[in-house]
Short mmCIF file of C-alpha atoms in Angstrom, two decimals:
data_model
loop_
_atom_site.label_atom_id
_atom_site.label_comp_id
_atom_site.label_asym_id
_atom_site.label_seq_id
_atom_site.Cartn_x
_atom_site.Cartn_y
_atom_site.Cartn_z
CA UNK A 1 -1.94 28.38 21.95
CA UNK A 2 -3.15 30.68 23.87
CA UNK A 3 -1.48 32.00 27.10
CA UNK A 4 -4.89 32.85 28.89
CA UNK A 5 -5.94 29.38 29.04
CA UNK A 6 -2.67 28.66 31.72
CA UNK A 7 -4.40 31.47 34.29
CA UNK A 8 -8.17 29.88 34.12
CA UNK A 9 -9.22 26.63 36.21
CA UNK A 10 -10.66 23.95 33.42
CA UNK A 11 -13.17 22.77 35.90
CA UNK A 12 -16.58 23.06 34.16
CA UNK A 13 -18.07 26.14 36.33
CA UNK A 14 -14.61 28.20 35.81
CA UNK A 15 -15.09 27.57 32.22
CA UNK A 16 -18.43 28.78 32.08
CA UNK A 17 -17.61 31.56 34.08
CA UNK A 18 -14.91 32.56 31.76
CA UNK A 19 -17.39 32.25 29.16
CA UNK A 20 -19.50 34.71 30.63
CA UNK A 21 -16.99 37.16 31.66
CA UNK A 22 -16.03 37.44 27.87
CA UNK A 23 -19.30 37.89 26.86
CA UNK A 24 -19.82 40.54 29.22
CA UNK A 25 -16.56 42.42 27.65
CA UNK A 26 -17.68 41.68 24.29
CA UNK A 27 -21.09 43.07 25.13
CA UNK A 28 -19.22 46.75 26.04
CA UNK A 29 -17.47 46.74 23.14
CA UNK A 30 -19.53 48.47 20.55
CA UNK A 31 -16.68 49.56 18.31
CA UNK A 32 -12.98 49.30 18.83
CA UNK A 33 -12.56 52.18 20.38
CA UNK A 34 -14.30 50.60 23.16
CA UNK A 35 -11.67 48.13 24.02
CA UNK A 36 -10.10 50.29 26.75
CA UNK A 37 -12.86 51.12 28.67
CA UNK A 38 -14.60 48.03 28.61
CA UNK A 39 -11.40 46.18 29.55
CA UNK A 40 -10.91 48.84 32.51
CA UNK A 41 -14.51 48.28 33.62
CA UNK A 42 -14.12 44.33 33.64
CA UNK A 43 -11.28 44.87 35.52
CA UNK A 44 -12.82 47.38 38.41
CA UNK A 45 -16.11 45.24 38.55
CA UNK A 46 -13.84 42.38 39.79
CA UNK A 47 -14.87 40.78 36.35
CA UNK A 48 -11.47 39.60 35.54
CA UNK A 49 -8.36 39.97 37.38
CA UNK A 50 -5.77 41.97 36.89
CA UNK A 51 -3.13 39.30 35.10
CA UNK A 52 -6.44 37.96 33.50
CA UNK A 53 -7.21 41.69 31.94
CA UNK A 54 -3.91 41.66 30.63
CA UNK A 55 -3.92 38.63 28.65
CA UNK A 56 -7.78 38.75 27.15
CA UNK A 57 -6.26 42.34 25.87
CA UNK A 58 -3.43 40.57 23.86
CA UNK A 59 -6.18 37.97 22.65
CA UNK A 60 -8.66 40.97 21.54
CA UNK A 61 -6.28 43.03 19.67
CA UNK A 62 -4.89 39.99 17.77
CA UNK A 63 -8.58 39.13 16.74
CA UNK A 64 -8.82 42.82 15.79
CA UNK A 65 -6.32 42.17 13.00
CA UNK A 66 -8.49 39.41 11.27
CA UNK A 67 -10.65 41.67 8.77
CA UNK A 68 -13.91 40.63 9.31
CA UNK A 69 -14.18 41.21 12.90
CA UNK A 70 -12.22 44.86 11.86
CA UNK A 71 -15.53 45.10 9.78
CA UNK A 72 -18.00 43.77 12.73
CA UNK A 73 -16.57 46.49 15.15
CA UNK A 74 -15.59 49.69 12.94
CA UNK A 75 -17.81 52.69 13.07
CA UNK A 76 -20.06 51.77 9.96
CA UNK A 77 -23.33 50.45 10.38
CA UNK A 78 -25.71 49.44 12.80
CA UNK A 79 -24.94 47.49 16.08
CA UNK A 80 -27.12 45.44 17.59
CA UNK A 81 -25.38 43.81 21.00
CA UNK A 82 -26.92 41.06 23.15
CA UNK A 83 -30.75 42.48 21.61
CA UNK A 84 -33.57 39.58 21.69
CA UNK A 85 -34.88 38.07 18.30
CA UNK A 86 -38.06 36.38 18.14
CA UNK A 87 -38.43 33.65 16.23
CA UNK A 88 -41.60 32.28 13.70
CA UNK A 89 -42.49 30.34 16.72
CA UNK A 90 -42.21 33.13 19.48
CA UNK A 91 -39.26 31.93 20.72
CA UNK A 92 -36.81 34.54 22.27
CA UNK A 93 -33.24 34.35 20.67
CA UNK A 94 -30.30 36.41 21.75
CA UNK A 95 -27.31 36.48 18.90
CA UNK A 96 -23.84 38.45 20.24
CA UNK A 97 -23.66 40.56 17.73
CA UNK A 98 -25.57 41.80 14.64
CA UNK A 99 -24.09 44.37 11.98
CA UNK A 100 -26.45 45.59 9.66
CA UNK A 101 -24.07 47.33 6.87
CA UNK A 102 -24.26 50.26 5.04
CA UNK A 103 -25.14 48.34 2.19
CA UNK A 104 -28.35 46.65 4.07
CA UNK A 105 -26.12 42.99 4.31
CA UNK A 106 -26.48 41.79 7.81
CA UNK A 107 -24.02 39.75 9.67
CA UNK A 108 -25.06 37.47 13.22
CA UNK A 109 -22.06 36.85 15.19
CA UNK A 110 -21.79 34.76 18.08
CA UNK A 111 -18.84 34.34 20.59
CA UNK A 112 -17.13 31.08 22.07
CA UNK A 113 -14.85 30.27 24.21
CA UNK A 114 -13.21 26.92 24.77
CA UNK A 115 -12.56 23.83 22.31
CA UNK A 116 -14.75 23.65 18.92
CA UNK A 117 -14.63 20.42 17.62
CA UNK A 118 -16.91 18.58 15.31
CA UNK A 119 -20.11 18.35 17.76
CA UNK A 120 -19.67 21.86 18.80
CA UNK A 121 -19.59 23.10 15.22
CA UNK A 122 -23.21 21.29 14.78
CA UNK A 123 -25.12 22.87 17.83
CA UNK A 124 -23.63 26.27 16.82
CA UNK A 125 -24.67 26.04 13.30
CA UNK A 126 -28.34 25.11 14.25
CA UNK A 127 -28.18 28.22 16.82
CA UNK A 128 -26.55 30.62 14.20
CA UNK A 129 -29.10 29.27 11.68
CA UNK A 130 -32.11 30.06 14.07
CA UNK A 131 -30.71 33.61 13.97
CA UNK A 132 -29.90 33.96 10.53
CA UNK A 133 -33.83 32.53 9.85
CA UNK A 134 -35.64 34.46 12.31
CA UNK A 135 -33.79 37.98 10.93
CA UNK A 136 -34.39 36.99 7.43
CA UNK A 137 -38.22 37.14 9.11
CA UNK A 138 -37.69 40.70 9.16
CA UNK A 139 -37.22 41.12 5.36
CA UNK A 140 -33.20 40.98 5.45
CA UNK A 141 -32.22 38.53 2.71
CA UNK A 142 -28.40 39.14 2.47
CA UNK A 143 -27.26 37.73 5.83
CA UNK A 144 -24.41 35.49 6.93
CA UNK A 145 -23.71 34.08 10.76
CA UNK A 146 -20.09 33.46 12.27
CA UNK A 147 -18.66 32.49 15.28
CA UNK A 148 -16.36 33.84 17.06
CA UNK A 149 -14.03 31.60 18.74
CA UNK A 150 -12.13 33.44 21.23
CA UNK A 151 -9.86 31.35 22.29
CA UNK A 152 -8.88 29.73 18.97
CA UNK A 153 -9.11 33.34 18.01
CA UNK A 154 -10.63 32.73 14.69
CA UNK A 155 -13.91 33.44 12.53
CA UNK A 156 -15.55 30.38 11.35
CA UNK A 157 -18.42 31.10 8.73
CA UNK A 158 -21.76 29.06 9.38
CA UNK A 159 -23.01 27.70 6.50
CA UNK A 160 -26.67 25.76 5.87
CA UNK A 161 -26.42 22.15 5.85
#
């Protein structure tokens, strides 16, 4: 249960724009180190508000305990944040996040806010899946997608049908 969710209107278009506003935090966090400024920047901008700051802080530092996402933003690697992808078919796709590790593994992470249910989980794996394919194009082999729900503040691993 998270205590954000009591502070943000559930009408459609204040959903979406609280989906946005997180991505656009997410986007300025490159490592956790980050977390300060970009939270002070989404403040300033008039991004979020000042109670609404506050309790997106509490949310990112608990999902900073969960390991993998520890992993996704620590100093090692490569970052790639919000960069286009283009598929076999010359379609442009824009993952979150991709960490290429040290060890050439390559994880595509993509945040979301709200409820995941059942029909959710199905049109993210197809989208994580059209990531995963189109950067295997590139000659990575080793490389897993996740998403990143924000609210539920878990990692949920996307696996092939």
């Amino acid at each position: 249960a998270c205590e954000f969710k009591k502070y943000r209107p559930e009408t459609v278009a204040k959903a979406l724009d609280y989906g946005k506003a997180v991505h656009q935090l997410f986007a300025g966090i490159e490592t956790e180190k980050d977390i300060n400024d970009a939270l002070f920047h989404a403040q300033s901008t008039g991004l979020l508000s000042q109670k609404e700051t506050r309790e997106i802080e509490k949310i990112i530092l608990r999902l900073f305990k969960l390991e993998l996402v520890k992993k996704w933003f620590g100093v090692g690697g490569k970052k790639y944040l919000e960069r286009e992808l283009i598929d076999e078919n010359g379609k442009i796709l824009r993952p979150d996040r991709v960490v290429i590790s040290d060890d050439s593994s390559v994880s595509v992470i993509d945040y979301k806010t709200g409820n995941i249910g059942p029909e959710e989980i199905k049109k993210y794996t197809r989208q994580v899946m059209n990531y995963i394919n189109a950067i295997k194009n590139t000659g990575y082999q080793n490389v897993k997608g996740f998403v990143l729900s924000i609210d539920a503040e878990k990692v949920i691993q996307i696996n092939p049908d």
